[in-house]
Amino acid sequence: MNESFDVIIVGGGPGGLCAGMYSARANLKTVLLEKLIPGGEIVNTAWVEDYPGFELIGGPELAKKMEDHARKFGLEIRTENVTEIYSDGNEKVVKTDENTYRAKAVILATGGSPNKLGIPGELEYAGKGVSYCALCDGAFFKGEVIAVIGGGDAAVEEGTFLTKFGSKIHLIHRRDSFRAQKIIQDRAFSNPKVEVIWNTLAQEIVGNSNKVSGVKLKNVQTGEMKTLPVGAVFIFIGFVPNSHIIRDKINKDKLGYIITNDRMETGVPGLYAIGDVRSQLCKQVTNAVGDATTAAVAAQKYIDALKIEPAPASSSKG
Ligand code: NAP
């Protein structure tokens, strides 16, 4: 199939859904391609309390509202895994596992994937006590002692959420202070089930053949080693941007996040990047939807200008 669209949005998190809403509402022929269910990271987040207008809303519920809102304006959402995006003349080619599409503009909203610790036992016990999603897996560890690795918003917030299930949560951080927002830290510190282990690195995840039984730890100040008995290890140490599917030459920062200008333009005409895949200070839902609005409007203007003066044909694949 070689179907053509005005705008293709890749990624169905809040940014993608918002861009889709604006684009479909502007009567542009738009499709959003998402390999899993729409909603992105917030589908795995128990509660959202910092999205304006919603003092407290479940992540999956907010995601569903965004999806329904975008569909109401005619956004089509297809479940497909995008493998490659490149320019061909003044069109963009978007390849998925099943199809090849063409579009005048592409908005990349692919977010990121969780970082791995890269320690022995992590891969072996994935799904057997090692997890990267508290909302998905927390309930499997009711009454157990749980280790949470990391010191950012995700680790401290999700660690506190896991107190709903675990008998004790050990928050293990490599330094002596968290980088998480103060309000998130305060909530963790005031929860009697949370115990923080500072200046400590996880060295190995151990267990019997099919379940985690502990994590080997090293105190980076004293060098002391110990094995902490736990039934699960949740890892929240940031994520890597999913920017590798772009074949055109674009600017990325040293961590692989795409550098854009304030119109979300990547430097490749008609290609925009928004939300967590974009190099920026904050990675919040509010940032993603702001980026999305800008990119959708910029894409509309770009497509309008193409009708007057077609962009010069040149293939920049490779
Ligand atoms: P993050 O802010 O990048 O924090 C990653 C944490 O993992 C840091 O504390 C870091 O330690 C630690 N770390 C990194 N590599 C490590 C390693 N190899 N071994 C041990 N520890 C390691 O990532 P995040 O918490 O996933 O958050 C990502 C983005 O999403 C952030 O912008 C965050 O604000 C946003 N977010 C927001 C919310 C919210 O507002 N409610 C919730 C979740 C996420 P150091 O501190 O020593 O570098």
Coordinates of C-alpha atoms and ligand atoms in Angstrom, one line a residue:
M1 CA 0.0 0.0 0.0
N2 CA 1.3 3.5 -0.8
E3 CA -1.4 5.7 0.8
S4 CA -0.8 9.4 1.0
F5 CA -1.7 11.9 3.7
D6 CA -1.2 15.5 4.4
V7 CA 0.1 14.8 7.9
I8 CA 1.4 11.6 9.5
I9 CA 1.9 11.7 13.2
V10 CA 4.2 9.0 14.6
G11 CA 3.6 8.2 18.2
G12 CA 0.3 8.2 20.2
G13 CA 1.3 9.8 23.5
P14 CA -0.3 13.1 24.7
G15 CA 1.8 15.1 22.1
G16 CA 0.9 12.9 19.2
L17 CA -2.8 12.9 20.1
C18 CA -2.8 16.7 20.6
A19 CA -1.0 17.2 17.2
G20 CA -3.5 14.8 15.6
M21 CA -6.5 16.7 17.1
Y22 CA -5.2 20.0 15.7
S23 CA -4.3 18.6 12.3
A24 CA -7.6 16.7 11.9
R25 CA -9.6 19.7 13.1
A26 CA -7.8 21.8 10.4
N27 CA -9.3 19.4 7.8
L28 CA -5.9 18.0 6.9
K29 CA -5.9 14.3 5.9
T30 CA -4.2 13.0 9.0
V31 CA -3.3 9.6 10.4
L32 CA -1.6 8.8 13.7
L33 CA 0.6 5.6 13.8
E34 CA 1.1 4.0 17.2
K35 CA 2.6 0.6 17.8
L36 CA 0.9 0.0 21.1
I37 CA -2.3 1.6 22.6
P38 CA -2.7 5.4 22.5
G39 CA -1.7 7.4 25.5
G40 CA 2.1 6.9 25.8
E41 CA 3.9 7.2 29.1
I42 CA 0.8 8.4 31.0
V43 CA -0.9 5.1 30.4
N44 CA 1.7 3.6 32.8
T45 CA 1.3 6.4 35.3
A46 CA -1.2 5.9 38.2
W47 CA -2.1 9.6 38.8
V48 CA -1.6 12.9 37.0
E49 CA -1.9 15.9 39.3
D50 CA -0.2 18.6 37.3
Y51 CA -2.3 18.8 34.1
P52 CA -4.2 22.1 34.2
G53 CA -7.9 21.6 34.8
F54 CA -7.5 18.2 36.4
E55 CA -6.5 18.3 40.0
L56 CA -6.1 14.5 40.1
I57 CA -6.9 12.2 37.3
G58 CA -5.8 8.6 36.5
G59 CA -3.1 8.5 33.7
P60 CA -5.1 6.0 31.6
E61 CA -8.3 8.1 32.0
L62 CA -6.5 11.2 30.9
A63 CA -5.1 9.3 27.9
K64 CA -8.5 8.0 26.9
K65 CA -10.0 11.5 27.1
M66 CA -7.3 12.8 24.8
E67 CA -7.8 10.0 22.4
D68 CA -11.6 10.5 22.3
H69 CA -11.1 14.2 21.9
A70 CA -8.8 13.8 18.9
R71 CA -11.1 11.1 17.3
K72 CA -14.0 13.5 17.7
F73 CA -12.3 15.8 15.3
G74 CA -11.8 13.0 12.8
L75 CA -8.3 11.8 13.7
E76 CA -7.6 8.3 12.4
I77 CA -5.4 6.1 14.6
R78 CA -3.7 3.0 13.2
T79 CA -1.8 0.4 15.3
E80 CA 1.4 0.1 13.3
N81 CA 5.1 0.0 14.2
V82 CA 7.0 2.7 12.2
T83 CA 10.5 1.5 11.2
E84 CA 11.8 4.2 9.0
I85 CA 11.1 7.8 8.0
Y86 CA 12.9 9.7 5.2
S87 CA 12.4 12.5 2.7
D88 CA 11.8 11.8 -1.0
G89 CA 11.6 15.1 -2.9
N90 CA 9.1 17.2 -1.0
E91 CA 7.3 14.2 0.4
K92 CA 8.1 12.1 3.5
V93 CA 8.1 8.4 3.3
V94 CA 7.0 6.5 6.4
K95 CA 7.6 2.8 6.5
T96 CA 5.9 0.5 9.0
D97 CA 6.1 -3.2 9.5
E98 CA 3.1 -3.5 7.1
N99 CA 2.9 -0.5 4.9
T100 CA 4.6 2.4 3.2
Y101 CA 2.9 5.7 3.5
R102 CA 3.7 9.2 2.0
A103 CA 2.9 12.5 3.6
K104 CA 3.5 16.2 3.0
A105 CA 4.5 16.6 6.7
V106 CA 5.5 14.3 9.5
I107 CA 5.3 15.0 13.2
L108 CA 7.5 12.8 15.3
A109 CA 6.1 12.2 18.8
T110 CA 7.9 8.9 19.6
G111 CA 9.0 9.7 23.2
G112 CA 11.6 7.4 24.6
S113 CA 12.2 3.9 26.0
P114 CA 13.3 3.2 29.6
N115 CA 17.1 3.1 30.2
K116 CA 18.5 -0.2 31.4
L117 CA 21.0 -0.6 34.2
G118 CA 23.0 -3.1 32.2
I119 CA 23.8 -5.2 35.3
P120 CA 23.8 -9.0 35.6
G121 CA 20.3 -10.4 36.3
E122 CA 18.4 -7.4 34.8
L123 CA 17.5 -9.1 31.5
E124 CA 17.3 -12.6 33.0
Y125 CA 14.6 -11.5 35.5
A126 CA 12.7 -9.1 33.3
G127 CA 9.1 -10.0 33.8
K128 CA 10.1 -12.1 36.8
G129 CA 10.5 -9.3 39.3
V130 CA 12.4 -6.8 37.2
S131 CA 10.1 -4.1 35.9
Y132 CA 10.1 -0.6 34.4
C133 CA 6.4 0.1 35.1
A134 CA 4.9 0.4 38.6
L135 CA 1.3 0.7 37.4
C136 CA 1.6 -2.4 35.1
D137 CA 3.4 -4.7 37.6
G138 CA 3.1 -3.3 41.1
A139 CA 0.0 -5.4 42.0
F140 CA 2.0 -8.6 41.4
F141 CA 4.2 -7.9 44.4
K142 CA 1.6 -7.4 47.2
G143 CA 3.1 -7.7 50.6
E144 CA 6.7 -8.0 49.3
V145 CA 9.7 -5.9 49.9
I146 CA 10.5 -3.9 46.7
A147 CA 13.6 -2.1 45.5
V148 CA 13.3 1.0 43.4
I149 CA 16.4 2.3 41.6
G150 CA 16.8 6.0 40.6
G151 CA 16.5 9.5 42.0
G152 CA 14.4 11.4 39.4
D153 CA 10.6 12.2 39.4
A154 CA 9.8 8.8 38.0
A155 CA 11.7 6.7 40.7
V156 CA 10.5 8.8 43.6
E157 CA 6.9 9.1 42.4
E158 CA 6.5 5.5 41.3
G159 CA 8.3 4.3 44.4
T160 CA 5.7 6.1 46.6
F161 CA 2.9 4.6 44.4
L162 CA 4.3 1.1 45.0
T163 CA 3.7 1.5 48.8
K164 CA 0.1 0.6 47.9
F165 CA 1.4 -2.9 47.2
G166 CA 4.7 -3.5 48.8
S167 CA 5.3 -4.0 52.6
K168 CA 8.4 -1.8 52.3
I169 CA 10.0 0.2 49.5
H170 CA 13.7 0.7 49.4
L171 CA 14.5 3.8 47.2
I172 CA 18.1 3.2 46.1
H173 CA 19.9 6.2 44.7
R174 CA 23.5 6.6 43.6
R175 CA 23.9 10.1 45.1
D176 CA 23.0 11.7 48.4
S177 CA 20.1 13.8 47.1
F178 CA 17.2 13.3 44.7
R179 CA 16.8 15.3 41.6
A180 CA 13.0 14.7 41.8
Q181 CA 10.7 17.7 42.4
K182 CA 10.4 18.7 46.0
I183 CA 6.7 18.0 46.3
I184 CA 7.3 14.4 45.0
Q185 CA 10.2 14.0 47.4
D186 CA 8.2 15.2 50.4
R187 CA 5.5 12.7 49.7
A188 CA 8.1 9.9 49.7
F189 CA 9.9 11.1 52.8
S190 CA 6.6 11.3 54.8
N191 CA 5.5 7.7 53.8
P192 CA 6.5 5.3 56.6
K193 CA 6.9 2.4 54.1
V194 CA 9.6 4.3 52.1
E195 CA 13.2 3.9 53.2
V196 CA 16.0 5.6 51.2
I197 CA 19.3 4.0 50.6
W198 CA 21.7 6.8 49.5
N199 CA 25.1 6.7 47.7
T200 CA 24.4 3.2 46.5
L201 CA 24.6 1.4 43.2
A202 CA 22.8 -1.8 42.2
Q203 CA 25.4 -4.3 41.1
E204 CA 23.4 -7.5 40.3
I205 CA 19.9 -8.8 40.5
V206 CA 19.7 -12.2 42.0
G207 CA 17.0 -14.8 42.4
N208 CA 16.0 -18.4 41.9
S209 CA 15.4 -19.6 38.4
N210 CA 12.1 -17.8 37.9
K211 CA 11.8 -14.9 40.5
V212 CA 13.9 -12.1 41.9
S213 CA 15.0 -12.7 45.5
G214 CA 17.4 -9.8 46.0
V215 CA 19.7 -7.1 44.7
K216 CA 23.4 -6.8 45.4
L217 CA 24.3 -3.3 46.4
K218 CA 27.6 -1.3 46.7
N219 CA 27.9 1.8 48.8
V220 CA 29.9 4.1 46.5
Q221 CA 31.4 6.0 49.5
T222 CA 32.5 3.1 51.7
G223 CA 32.8 0.3 49.1
E224 CA 30.7 -1.9 51.4
M225 CA 28.8 -4.6 49.5
K226 CA 25.6 -6.3 50.7
T227 CA 22.6 -8.2 49.3
L228 CA 19.2 -6.7 50.0
P229 CA 16.5 -9.4 50.0
V230 CA 13.6 -8.1 47.8
G231 CA 10.9 -9.7 45.7
A232 CA 11.0 -7.1 42.9
V233 CA 13.3 -4.4 41.5
F234 CA 11.7 -1.5 39.7
I235 CA 14.1 0.6 37.6
F236 CA 13.5 4.3 36.7
I237 CA 16.7 5.8 35.5
G238 CA 15.5 7.9 32.7
F239 CA 15.0 7.0 29.1
V240 CA 16.6 7.0 25.6
P241 CA 14.8 9.1 23.0
N242 CA 13.2 7.1 20.1
S243 CA 14.8 9.2 17.4
H244 CA 16.7 6.5 15.5
I245 CA 13.9 5.9 12.9
I246 CA 14.7 9.2 11.1
R247 CA 17.0 8.5 8.1
D248 CA 17.4 12.2 7.1
K249 CA 20.3 14.1 8.6
I250 CA 19.0 16.0 11.6
N251 CA 20.6 17.6 14.6
K252 CA 20.5 15.7 17.9
D253 CA 22.0 16.5 21.3
K254 CA 24.6 14.3 22.9
L255 CA 21.9 12.1 24.4
G256 CA 20.1 11.6 21.0
Y257 CA 17.3 14.0 21.6
I258 CA 16.2 15.9 18.5
I259 CA 17.1 19.6 18.3
T260 CA 14.3 21.8 16.9
N261 CA 13.7 25.5 16.6
D262 CA 10.7 27.1 18.3
R263 CA 8.4 26.0 15.5
M264 CA 9.4 22.4 16.3
E265 CA 11.1 22.2 12.9
T266 CA 14.0 19.7 12.7
G267 CA 15.8 21.4 9.8
V268 CA 14.3 18.9 7.3
P269 CA 11.4 20.8 5.6
G270 CA 8.1 19.2 6.7
L271 CA 9.6 17.1 9.6
Y272 CA 8.7 18.2 13.1
A273 CA 9.7 16.7 16.5
I274 CA 7.7 17.2 19.7
G275 CA 7.5 16.1 23.3
D276 CA 9.9 13.7 25.0
V277 CA 11.9 12.9 21.8
R278 CA 12.8 16.6 21.5
S279 CA 15.8 18.2 23.3
Q280 CA 14.3 20.5 26.0
L281 CA 14.4 21.2 29.7
C282 CA 11.1 19.6 30.9
K283 CA 9.5 16.4 29.9
Q284 CA 6.0 17.0 31.1
V285 CA 2.6 16.3 29.5
T286 CA 2.1 20.0 29.3
N287 CA 5.3 20.4 27.3
A288 CA 4.2 17.7 24.9
V289 CA 0.8 19.2 24.1
G290 CA 2.4 22.7 23.8
D291 CA 4.9 21.4 21.3
A292 CA 2.1 19.5 19.5
T293 CA 0.0 22.7 19.0
T294 CA 3.0 24.6 17.6
A295 CA 4.0 21.7 15.3
A296 CA 0.5 21.1 14.0
V297 CA 0.1 24.8 13.2
A298 CA 3.6 25.0 11.6
A299 CA 2.8 21.9 9.5
Q300 CA -0.5 23.5 8.3
K301 CA 1.4 26.6 7.2
Y302 CA 4.1 24.5 5.5
I303 CA 1.5 22.5 3.6
D304 CA -0.3 25.8 2.6
A305 CA 3.0 27.2 1.3
L306 CA 3.7 24.0 -0.7
K307 CA 0.5 24.6 -2.7
I308 CA 1.8 28.0 -3.7
E309 CA 5.4 27.1 -4.2
P310 CA 6.3 23.4 -4.3
A311 CA 9.6 22.6 -2.4
P312 CA 12.5 21.7 -4.7
A313 CA 12.7 17.9 -5.3
S314 CA 15.7 16.3 -3.6
S315 CA 16.1 12.9 -1.9
S316 CA 18.0 13.2 1.4
K317 CA 17.7 9.5 2.5
G318 CA 20.8 8.1 4.1
Ligands
NAP1 P1 15.6 11.5 35.1 O1 15.0 12.7 35.5 O2 16.6 11.5 34.0 O3 16.3 10.8 36.3 C1 17.0 9.6 36.2 C2 17.5 9.2 37.6 O4 18.1 8.0 37.5 C3 18.5 10.2 38.2 O5 18.3 10.3 39.5 C4 19.8 9.5 37.9 O6 20.8 9.8 38.9 C5 19.5 8.1 38.0 N1 20.3 7.2 37.1 C6 20.6 7.4 35.8 N2 21.4 6.4 35.3 C7 21.6 5.6 36.4 C8 22.4 4.4 36.6 N3 23.1 3.9 35.6 N4 22.4 3.9 37.8 C9 21.7 4.4 38.8 N5 21.0 5.5 38.7 C10 21.0 6.1 37.5 O7 14.5 10.4 34.6 P2 13.0 10.1 35.0 O8 12.8 10.2 36.5 O9 12.6 8.9 34.3 O10 12.2 11.4 34.4 C11 12.3 11.6 33.0 C12 11.6 12.9 32.7 O11 10.2 12.7 32.9 C13 12.1 14.0 33.6 O12 12.1 15.2 32.8 C14 10.9 14.1 34.6 O13 10.8 15.4 35.1 C15 9.7 13.7 33.8 N6 8.7 13.0 34.7 C16 7.9 13.8 35.4 C17 7.0 13.3 36.3 C18 6.1 14.3 37.0 O14 6.2 15.5 36.9 N7 5.1 13.8 37.9 C19 6.9 11.9 36.6 C20 7.9 11.1 35.9 C21 8.8 11.7 35.0 P3 21.5 11.2 39.1 O15 20.4 12.1 39.7 O16 22.6 11.0 39.9 O17 21.8 11.7 37.7

